[in-house]
Amino acid sequence: MARTTGSDGEKTEAAVREAAVSLIACLGYEAMSMRQLAAEVGVQAAALYRYFPTKQDLLFTLMFEHMEDLIEAWRAAHPVGADPATRLAAYVENHIAFHIERRHSTHVSNMELRSLSHEKLTQILRMRTAYEKELRAILRDGVEAGLFSVEDTGLTAMALIQMMTGVIVWFRPGERLSIAEVTATYLAMTMRLVGAKRGGATPSYDAVRPFERSRTL
Amino acid sequence: MARTTGSDGEKTEAAVREAAVSLIACLGYEAMSMRQLAAEVGVQAAALYRYFPTKQDLLFTLMFEHMEDLIEAWRAAHPVGADPATRLAAYVENHIAFHIERRHSTHVSNMELRSLSHEKLTQILRMRTAYEKELRAILRDGVEAGLFSVEDTGLTAMALIQMMTGVIVWFRPGERLSIAEVTATYLAMTMRLVGAKRGGATPSYDAVRPFERSRTL
DNA sequence: GAATTAATTGAACGTTTGTTTTATTATGTC
DNA sequence: GACATAATAAAACAAACGTTCAATTAATTC
């Protein structure tokens, strides 16, 4: 009827975050009730309000940290001073690896934007735009260097991001394809899509069927 | 306090459908209340139950008819007996035109699947799979004819559909790009992505910058 | 071991939800 | 003009919602 033995604020808060990401990803933000979330954590609904002032603040926190992590992952992975093709390859690989690893929080951050207040929405969209800007810069550099051939860098960046993020809709680890195979295929598709020229540091991105690939190895 | 002058069942039902698509697209299915929907139509909530037995039945009806229309649009537009490149071009053009025209109902059909019961979900997914199968068949034919070069037809089909459908996320009619420009660019990106060979009936799909294009015309 | 602080419960609050029921009025038919 | 039917309003239902508050116990500090 009060504090329970072994209870720890940090652990509870982490458990709430984790359960919330899963529940919101599966049911949707509006469909998940605070009582349902509390039950998943093994606690009463009132206890949640010790960690998050409102339901919407909880949602915002999850999204904000997802975007922070995404931007930080790219900051740690991006090759500095490399040629556009290398940078594009790094962007694709980082994006796909990150989104496959965090399917649930990606779902939350992409699908529940409409449940945010105007100010909080603006803040999340600003972070998203900053991340997408990196891709546009790579495409622009590639076009200016005569390495890529695209009609419109802004449109192409959106198309690529939609295509790559879409992987979480159908991909399930442990099924027909491995993460490495999926990433390699998306990389090849991306390089063809942007019309990457061959030669130099950039290998050919023509499609190689899996059985052919294994014969050449 | 009862039947109002000029009231007509058919008109009311159509108005309910229309308002529901807009409201669900903007607020989400769970966030839209039946009273809100009724107010939008200019009617009391109880009147809605004359046309749809439950809220979920309303959602299902909207999704079902969206999928029916999509499949019918492709049935009417698909070129029979044509080469894979022509068929692929027709698929892309039809898909983008349809989804731009029906942004709202596409949003509903893509985002609210989790609010459906198991049986109704299965029914919608069956229709979706049938539609996607058409694209896979085109890609397979193209690969077998040596015209396309893709690693995995299933994966490529999913990637293309995610990329194309994603247009509704950022595209707004009347802004920087026209529908025709967007469609042309997506078509060119698609052809490069599948490694379509040049020559024959298929023109080059190398990127041509807008200003260059207008100079050649 | 007393005092303080951290973590949680249980009950309650006022709203809002999807839906049902009953009564009432407009329209179309003979 | 009477009668049947179609279309709606108004009121009510129990259940569930997000959130608050006071009480209570575990852990920590001195």
mmCIF file of N, CA, C and O in Angstrom, chain A residues 102-174:
data_model
loop_
_atom_site.group_PDB
_atom_site.id
_atom_site.type_symbol
_atom_site.label_atom_id
_atom_site.label_comp_id
_atom_site.label_asym_id
_atom_site.label_seq_id
_atom_site.Cartn_x
_atom_site.Cartn_y
_atom_site.Cartn_z
ATOM 1 N N ARG A 102 16.317 -0.223 -33.774
ATOM 2 C CA ARG A 102 15.332 0.513 -32.964
ATOM 3 C C ARG A 102 13.995 0.623 -33.686
ATOM 4 O O ARG A 102 13.442 1.719 -33.807
ATOM 5 N N ARG A 103 13.532 -0.482 -34.154
ATOM 6 C CA ARG A 103 12.249 -0.508 -34.869
ATOM 7 C C ARG A 103 11.147 0.174 -34.079
ATOM 8 O O ARG A 103 10.404 0.999 -34.594
ATOM 9 N N HIS A 104 11.028 -0.195 -32.807
ATOM 10 C CA HIS A 104 9.913 0.307 -32.017
ATOM 11 C C HIS A 104 9.955 1.815 -31.818
ATOM 12 O O HIS A 104 8.964 2.508 -32.027
ATOM 13 N N SER A 105 11.111 2.321 -31.423
ATOM 14 C CA SER A 105 11.147 3.761 -31.170
ATOM 15 C C SER A 105 11.076 4.541 -32.481
ATOM 16 O O SER A 105 10.598 5.678 -32.508
ATOM 17 N N THR A 106 11.514 3.930 -33.587
ATOM 18 C CA THR A 106 11.337 4.586 -34.880
ATOM 19 C C THR A 106 9.856 4.696 -35.215
ATOM 20 O O THR A 106 9.376 5.741 -35.667
ATOM 21 N N HIS A 107 9.137 3.614 -34.971
ATOM 22 C CA HIS A 107 7.699 3.623 -35.179
ATOM 23 C C HIS A 107 7.049 4.759 -34.385
ATOM 24 O O HIS A 107 6.228 5.507 -34.905
ATOM 25 N N VAL A 108 7.424 4.870 -33.142
ATOM 26 C CA VAL A 108 6.857 5.912 -32.281
ATOM 27 C C VAL A 108 7.180 7.295 -32.844
ATOM 28 O O VAL A 108 6.299 8.143 -33.006
ATOM 29 N N SER A 109 8.454 7.514 -33.166
ATOM 30 C CA SER A 109 8.884 8.847 -33.611
ATOM 31 C C SER A 109 8.305 9.232 -34.969
ATOM 32 O O SER A 109 8.167 10.407 -35.276
ATOM 33 N N ASN A 110 7.960 8.245 -35.781
ATOM 34 C CA ASN A 110 7.437 8.560 -37.106
ATOM 35 C C ASN A 110 5.916 8.649 -37.141
ATOM 36 O O ASN A 110 5.359 9.385 -37.941
ATOM 37 N N MET A 111 5.240 7.892 -36.289
ATOM 38 C CA MET A 111 3.792 7.768 -36.419
ATOM 39 C C MET A 111 3.012 8.618 -35.429
ATOM 40 O O MET A 111 1.817 8.826 -35.618
ATOM 41 N N GLU A 112 3.639 9.065 -34.373
ATOM 42 C CA GLU A 112 2.871 9.725 -33.316
ATOM 43 C C GLU A 112 3.121 11.222 -33.237
ATOM 44 O O GLU A 112 2.808 11.851 -32.235
ATOM 45 N N LEU A 113 3.654 11.773 -34.309
ATOM 46 C CA LEU A 113 3.956 13.202 -34.304
ATOM 47 C C LEU A 113 2.701 14.037 -34.078
ATOM 48 O O LEU A 113 2.747 15.101 -33.466
ATOM 49 N N ARG A 114 1.583 13.561 -34.550
ATOM 50 C CA ARG A 114 0.346 14.357 -34.460
ATOM 51 C C ARG A 114 -0.194 14.460 -33.046
ATOM 52 O O ARG A 114 -1.094 15.238 -32.785
ATOM 53 N N SER A 115 0.347 13.651 -32.137
ATOM 54 C CA SER A 115 -0.108 13.723 -30.749
ATOM 55 C C SER A 115 0.698 14.717 -29.927
ATOM 56 O O SER A 115 0.458 14.879 -28.734
ATOM 57 N N LEU A 116 1.642 15.385 -30.590
ATOM 58 C CA LEU A 116 2.488 16.368 -29.899
ATOM 59 C C LEU A 116 1.867 17.759 -29.993
ATOM 60 O O LEU A 116 1.214 18.092 -30.979
ATOM 61 N N SER A 117 2.091 18.579 -28.975
ATOM 62 C CA SER A 117 1.672 19.977 -29.046
ATOM 63 C C SER A 117 2.527 20.685 -30.091
ATOM 64 O O SER A 117 3.569 20.178 -30.507
ATOM 65 N N HIS A 118 2.088 21.861 -30.484
ATOM 66 C CA HIS A 118 2.773 22.567 -31.566
ATOM 67 C C HIS A 118 4.253 22.792 -31.262
ATOM 68 O O HIS A 118 5.118 22.532 -32.098
ATOM 69 N N GLU A 119 4.543 23.250 -30.043
ATOM 70 C CA GLU A 119 5.936 23.547 -29.701
ATOM 71 C C GLU A 119 6.808 22.296 -29.711
ATOM 72 O O GLU A 119 7.906 22.285 -30.258
ATOM 73 N N LYS A 120 6.277 21.250 -29.117
ATOM 74 C CA LYS A 120 7.067 20.016 -29.050
ATOM 75 C C LYS A 120 7.245 19.410 -30.434
ATOM 76 O O LYS A 120 8.314 18.873 -30.753
ATOM 77 N N LEU A 121 6.211 19.507 -31.250
ATOM 78 C CA LEU A 121 6.326 19.038 -32.627
ATOM 79 C C LEU A 121 7.426 19.779 -33.359
ATOM 80 O O LEU A 121 8.266 19.179 -34.033
ATOM 81 N N THR A 122 7.450 21.093 -33.216
ATOM 82 C CA THR A 122 8.465 21.911 -33.871
ATOM 83 C C THR A 122 9.866 21.461 -33.472
ATOM 84 O O THR A 122 10.768 21.352 -34.308
ATOM 85 N N GLN A 123 10.028 21.187 -32.188
ATOM 86 C CA GLN A 123 11.349 20.792 -31.688
ATOM 87 C C GLN A 123 11.815 19.476 -32.317
ATOM 88 O O GLN A 123 12.966 19.338 -32.722
ATOM 89 N N ILE A 124 10.913 18.505 -32.401
ATOM 90 C CA ILE A 124 11.272 17.219 -32.997
ATOM 91 C C ILE A 124 11.556 17.376 -34.490
ATOM 92 O O ILE A 124 12.546 16.836 -35.008
ATOM 93 N N LEU A 125 10.707 18.150 -35.162
ATOM 94 C CA LEU A 125 10.897 18.331 -36.607
ATOM 95 C C LEU A 125 12.206 19.052 -36.917
ATOM 96 O O LEU A 125 12.841 18.779 -37.928
ATOM 97 N N ARG A 126 12.600 19.948 -36.009
ATOM 98 C CA ARG A 126 13.883 20.632 -36.218
ATOM 99 C C ARG A 126 15.030 19.618 -36.196
ATOM 100 O O ARG A 126 15.946 19.684 -37.014
ATOM 101 N N MET A 127 14.980 18.701 -35.270
ATOM 102 C CA MET A 127 16.041 17.687 -35.178
ATOM 103 C C MET A 127 16.026 16.796 -36.421
ATOM 104 O O MET A 127 17.068 16.438 -36.970
ATOM 105 N N ARG A 128 14.825 16.431 -36.842
ATOM 106 C CA ARG A 128 14.713 15.573 -38.013
ATOM 107 C C ARG A 128 15.280 16.268 -39.236
ATOM 108 O O ARG A 128 16.014 15.665 -40.026
ATOM 109 N N THR A 129 14.942 17.533 -39.400
ATOM 110 C CA THR A 129 15.432 18.299 -40.548
ATOM 111 C C THR A 129 16.953 18.384 -40.543
ATOM 112 O O THR A 129 17.597 18.269 -41.591
ATOM 113 N N ALA A 130 17.518 18.575 -39.355
ATOM 114 C CA ALA A 130 18.973 18.652 -39.259
ATOM 115 C C ALA A 130 19.616 17.349 -39.740
ATOM 116 O O ALA A 130 20.631 17.361 -40.444
ATOM 117 N N TYR A 131 19.002 16.242 -39.367
ATOM 118 C CA TYR A 131 19.547 14.938 -39.784
ATOM 119 C C TYR A 131 19.416 14.752 -41.291
ATOM 120 O O TYR A 131 20.352 14.280 -41.946
ATOM 121 N N GLU A 132 18.284 15.129 -41.849
ATOM 122 C CA GLU A 132 18.066 14.958 -43.288
ATOM 123 C C GLU A 132 18.966 15.884 -44.098
ATOM 124 O O GLU A 132 19.355 15.561 -45.227
ATOM 125 N N LYS A 133 19.280 17.033 -43.512
ATOM 126 C CA LYS A 133 20.135 18.004 -44.183
ATOM 127 C C LYS A 133 21.496 17.395 -44.526
ATOM 128 O O LYS A 133 22.098 17.712 -45.545
ATOM 129 N N GLU A 134 21.967 16.519 -43.673
ATOM 130 C CA GLU A 134 23.260 15.860 -43.898
ATOM 131 C C GLU A 134 23.236 15.076 -45.209
ATOM 132 O O GLU A 134 24.190 15.099 -45.973
ATOM 133 N N LEU A 135 22.129 14.399 -45.445
ATOM 134 C CA LEU A 135 22.012 13.613 -46.681
ATOM 135 C C LEU A 135 21.956 14.531 -47.892
ATOM 136 O O LEU A 135 22.621 14.274 -48.909
ATOM 137 N N ARG A 136 21.199 15.602 -47.771
ATOM 138 C CA ARG A 136 21.119 16.547 -48.893
ATOM 139 C C ARG A 136 22.494 17.121 -49.229
ATOM 140 O O ARG A 136 22.835 17.280 -50.395
ATOM 141 N N ALA A 137 23.275 17.392 -48.198
ATOM 142 C CA ALA A 137 24.619 17.940 -48.432
ATOM 143 C C ALA A 137 25.493 16.935 -49.179
ATOM 144 O O ALA A 137 26.237 17.303 -50.093
ATOM 145 N N ILE A 138 25.395 15.685 -48.804
ATOM 146 C CA ILE A 138 26.178 14.647 -49.491
ATOM 147 C C ILE A 138 25.778 14.567 -50.960
ATOM 148 O O ILE A 138 26.623 14.527 -51.857
ATOM 149 N N LEU A 139 24.469 14.573 -51.201
ATOM 150 C CA LEU A 139 23.993 14.486 -52.582
ATOM 151 C C LEU A 139 24.457 15.703 -53.395
ATOM 152 O O LEU A 139 24.920 15.568 -54.537
ATOM 153 N N ARG A 140 24.356 16.878 -52.787
ATOM 154 C CA ARG A 140 24.768 18.090 -53.489
ATOM 155 C C ARG A 140 26.259 18.051 -53.839
ATOM 156 O O ARG A 140 26.653 18.323 -54.966
ATOM 157 N N ASP A 141 27.071 17.645 -52.866
ATOM 158 C CA ASP A 141 28.512 17.541 -53.128
ATOM 159 C C ASP A 141 28.795 16.556 -54.252
ATOM 160 O O ASP A 141 29.647 16.798 -55.112
ATOM 161 N N GLY A 142 28.074 15.440 -54.242
ATOM 162 C CA GLY A 142 28.282 14.432 -55.281
ATOM 163 C C GLY A 142 27.906 14.954 -56.654
ATOM 164 O O GLY A 142 28.603 14.683 -57.646
ATOM 165 N N VAL A 143 26.811 15.703 -56.725
ATOM 166 C CA VAL A 143 26.384 16.271 -58.004
ATOM 167 C C VAL A 143 27.399 17.299 -58.487
ATOM 168 O O VAL A 143 27.807 17.296 -59.659
ATOM 169 N N GLU A 144 27.843 18.150 -57.581
ATOM 170 C CA GLU A 144 28.795 19.204 -57.962
ATOM 171 C C GLU A 144 30.129 18.624 -58.415
ATOM 172 O O GLU A 144 30.794 19.182 -59.275
ATOM 173 N N ALA A 145 30.500 17.479 -57.847
ATOM 174 C CA ALA A 145 31.754 16.822 -58.235
ATOM 175 C C ALA A 145 31.570 15.963 -59.486
ATOM 176 O O ALA A 145 32.518 15.325 -59.944
ATOM 177 N N GLY A 146 30.353 15.936 -60.008
ATOM 178 C CA GLY A 146 30.102 15.152 -61.216
ATOM 179 C C GLY A 146 30.040 13.657 -60.965
ATOM 180 O O GLY A 146 30.127 12.857 -61.895
ATOM 181 N N LEU A 147 29.867 13.273 -59.684
ATOM 182 C CA LEU A 147 29.869 11.845 -59.366
ATOM 183 C C LEU A 147 28.461 11.257 -59.323
ATOM 184 O O LEU A 147 28.269 10.077 -59.592
ATOM 185 N N PHE A 148 27.513 12.084 -58.914
ATOM 186 C CA PHE A 148 26.116 11.633 -58.855
ATOM 187 C C PHE A 148 25.334 12.316 -59.962
ATOM 188 O O PHE A 148 25.727 13.383 -60.456
ATOM 189 N N SER A 149 24.213 11.715 -60.283
ATOM 190 C CA SER A 149 23.357 12.281 -61.313
ATOM 191 C C SER A 149 21.916 12.204 -60.830
ATOM 192 O O SER A 149 21.258 11.181 -60.991
ATOM 193 N N VAL A 150 21.443 13.266 -60.194
ATOM 194 C CA VAL A 150 20.066 13.287 -59.676
ATOM 195 C C VAL A 150 19.353 14.537 -60.170
ATOM 196 O O VAL A 150 19.989 15.555 -60.466
ATOM 197 N N GLU A 151 18.044 14.441 -60.275
ATOM 198 C CA GLU A 151 17.247 15.550 -60.792
ATOM 199 C C GLU A 151 17.107 16.667 -59.762
ATOM 200 O O GLU A 151 17.127 17.845 -60.092
ATOM 201 N N ASP A 152 16.931 16.275 -58.489
ATOM 202 C CA ASP A 152 16.556 17.244 -57.450
ATOM 203 C C ASP A 152 17.059 16.691 -56.117
ATOM 204 O O ASP A 152 16.575 15.660 -55.651
ATOM 205 N N THR A 153 18.040 17.345 -55.529
ATOM 206 C CA THR A 153 18.648 16.775 -54.314
ATOM 207 C C THR A 153 17.652 16.679 -53.166
ATOM 208 O O THR A 153 17.645 15.700 -52.418
ATOM 209 N N GLY A 154 16.793 17.681 -53.018
ATOM 210 C CA GLY A 154 15.815 17.639 -51.925
ATOM 211 C C GLY A 154 14.863 16.478 -52.077
ATOM 212 O O GLY A 154 14.660 15.694 -51.133
ATOM 213 N N LEU A 155 14.282 16.348 -53.246
ATOM 214 C CA LEU A 155 13.343 15.252 -53.505
ATOM 215 C C LEU A 155 14.030 13.897 -53.363
ATOM 216 O O LEU A 155 13.481 12.969 -52.764
ATOM 217 N N THR A 156 15.240 13.788 -53.885
ATOM 218 C CA THR A 156 15.956 12.516 -53.822
ATOM 219 C C THR A 156 16.264 12.135 -52.373
ATOM 220 O O THR A 156 16.144 10.967 -51.991
ATOM 221 N N ALA A 157 16.636 13.123 -51.585
ATOM 222 C CA ALA A 157 16.918 12.833 -50.175
ATOM 223 C C ALA A 157 15.675 12.298 -49.476
ATOM 224 O O ALA A 157 15.735 11.297 -48.744
ATOM 225 N N MET A 158 14.528 12.918 -49.720
ATOM 226 C CA MET A 158 13.288 12.436 -49.105
ATOM 227 C C MET A 158 12.965 11.019 -49.571
ATOM 228 O O MET A 158 12.595 10.159 -48.778
ATOM 229 N N ALA A 159 13.106 10.797 -50.868
ATOM 230 C CA ALA A 159 12.795 9.473 -51.416
ATOM 231 C C ALA A 159 13.697 8.411 -50.796
ATOM 232 O O ALA A 159 13.227 7.326 -50.419
ATOM 233 N N LEU A 160 14.981 8.723 -50.671
ATOM 234 C CA LEU A 160 15.923 7.752 -50.101
ATOM 235 C C LEU A 160 15.577 7.460 -48.642
ATOM 236 O O LEU A 160 15.595 6.297 -48.208
ATOM 237 N N ILE A 161 15.269 8.497 -47.893
ATOM 238 C CA ILE A 161 14.978 8.292 -46.472
ATOM 239 C C ILE A 161 13.697 7.480 -46.291
ATOM 240 O O ILE A 161 13.636 6.575 -45.460
ATOM 241 N N GLN A 162 12.698 7.796 -47.089
ATOM 242 C CA GLN A 162 11.461 7.011 -47.014
ATOM 243 C C GLN A 162 11.738 5.550 -47.345
ATOM 244 O O GLN A 162 11.248 4.636 -46.685
ATOM 245 N N MET A 163 12.516 5.334 -48.394
ATOM 246 C CA MET A 163 12.835 3.968 -48.818
ATOM 247 C C MET A 163 13.581 3.213 -47.712
ATOM 248 O O MET A 163 13.229 2.084 -47.368
ATOM 249 N N MET A 164 14.580 3.861 -47.140
ATOM 250 C CA MET A 164 15.416 3.186 -46.139
ATOM 251 C C MET A 164 14.652 2.938 -44.843
ATOM 252 O O MET A 164 14.704 1.852 -44.267
ATOM 253 N N THR A 165 13.942 3.966 -44.381
ATOM 254 C CA THR A 165 13.212 3.812 -43.128
ATOM 255 C C THR A 165 12.116 2.757 -43.270
ATOM 256 O O THR A 165 11.783 2.065 -42.305
ATOM 257 N N GLY A 166 11.600 2.625 -44.479
ATOM 258 C CA GLY A 166 10.552 1.639 -44.741
ATOM 259 C C GLY A 166 10.961 0.218 -44.433
ATOM 260 O O GLY A 166 10.111 -0.668 -44.322
ATOM 261 N N VAL A 167 12.248 0.005 -44.278
ATOM 262 C CA VAL A 167 12.734 -1.347 -43.991
ATOM 263 C C VAL A 167 12.100 -1.912 -42.712
ATOM 264 O O VAL A 167 11.846 -3.110 -42.607
ATOM 265 N N ILE A 168 11.778 -1.032 -41.777
ATOM 266 C CA ILE A 168 11.229 -1.524 -40.504
ATOM 267 C C ILE A 168 9.813 -2.057 -40.651
ATOM 268 O O ILE A 168 9.310 -2.752 -39.777
ATOM 269 N N VAL A 169 9.159 -1.724 -41.764
ATOM 270 C CA VAL A 169 7.786 -2.172 -41.954
ATOM 271 C C VAL A 169 7.732 -3.673 -42.259
ATOM 272 O O VAL A 169 6.859 -4.383 -41.792
ATOM 273 N N TRP A 170 8.687 -4.134 -43.059
ATOM 274 C CA TRP A 170 8.611 -5.536 -43.501
ATOM 275 C C TRP A 170 9.746 -6.403 -42.952
ATOM 276 O O TRP A 170 9.589 -7.619 -42.852
ATOM 277 N N PHE A 171 10.881 -5.783 -42.592
ATOM 278 C CA PHE A 171 12.014 -6.611 -42.170
ATOM 279 C C PHE A 171 11.851 -7.152 -40.758
ATOM 280 O O PHE A 171 11.485 -6.427 -39.841
ATOM 281 N N ARG A 172 12.103 -8.445 -40.601
ATOM 282 C CA ARG A 172 12.131 -9.065 -39.279
ATOM 283 C C ARG A 172 13.426 -9.873 -39.164
ATOM 284 O O ARG A 172 13.698 -10.725 -40.021
ATOM 285 N N PRO A 173 14.245 -9.568 -38.154
ATOM 286 C CA PRO A 173 15.525 -10.274 -38.013
ATOM 287 C C PRO A 173 15.293 -11.784 -37.909
ATOM 288 O O PRO A 173 14.311 -12.220 -37.310
ATOM 289 N N GLY A 174 16.195 -12.525 -38.506
ATOM 290 C CA GLY A 174 16.102 -13.982 -38.395
ATOM 291 C C GLY A 174 15.225 -14.628 -39.432
ATOM 292 O O GLY A 174 15.038 -15.843 -39.416
#
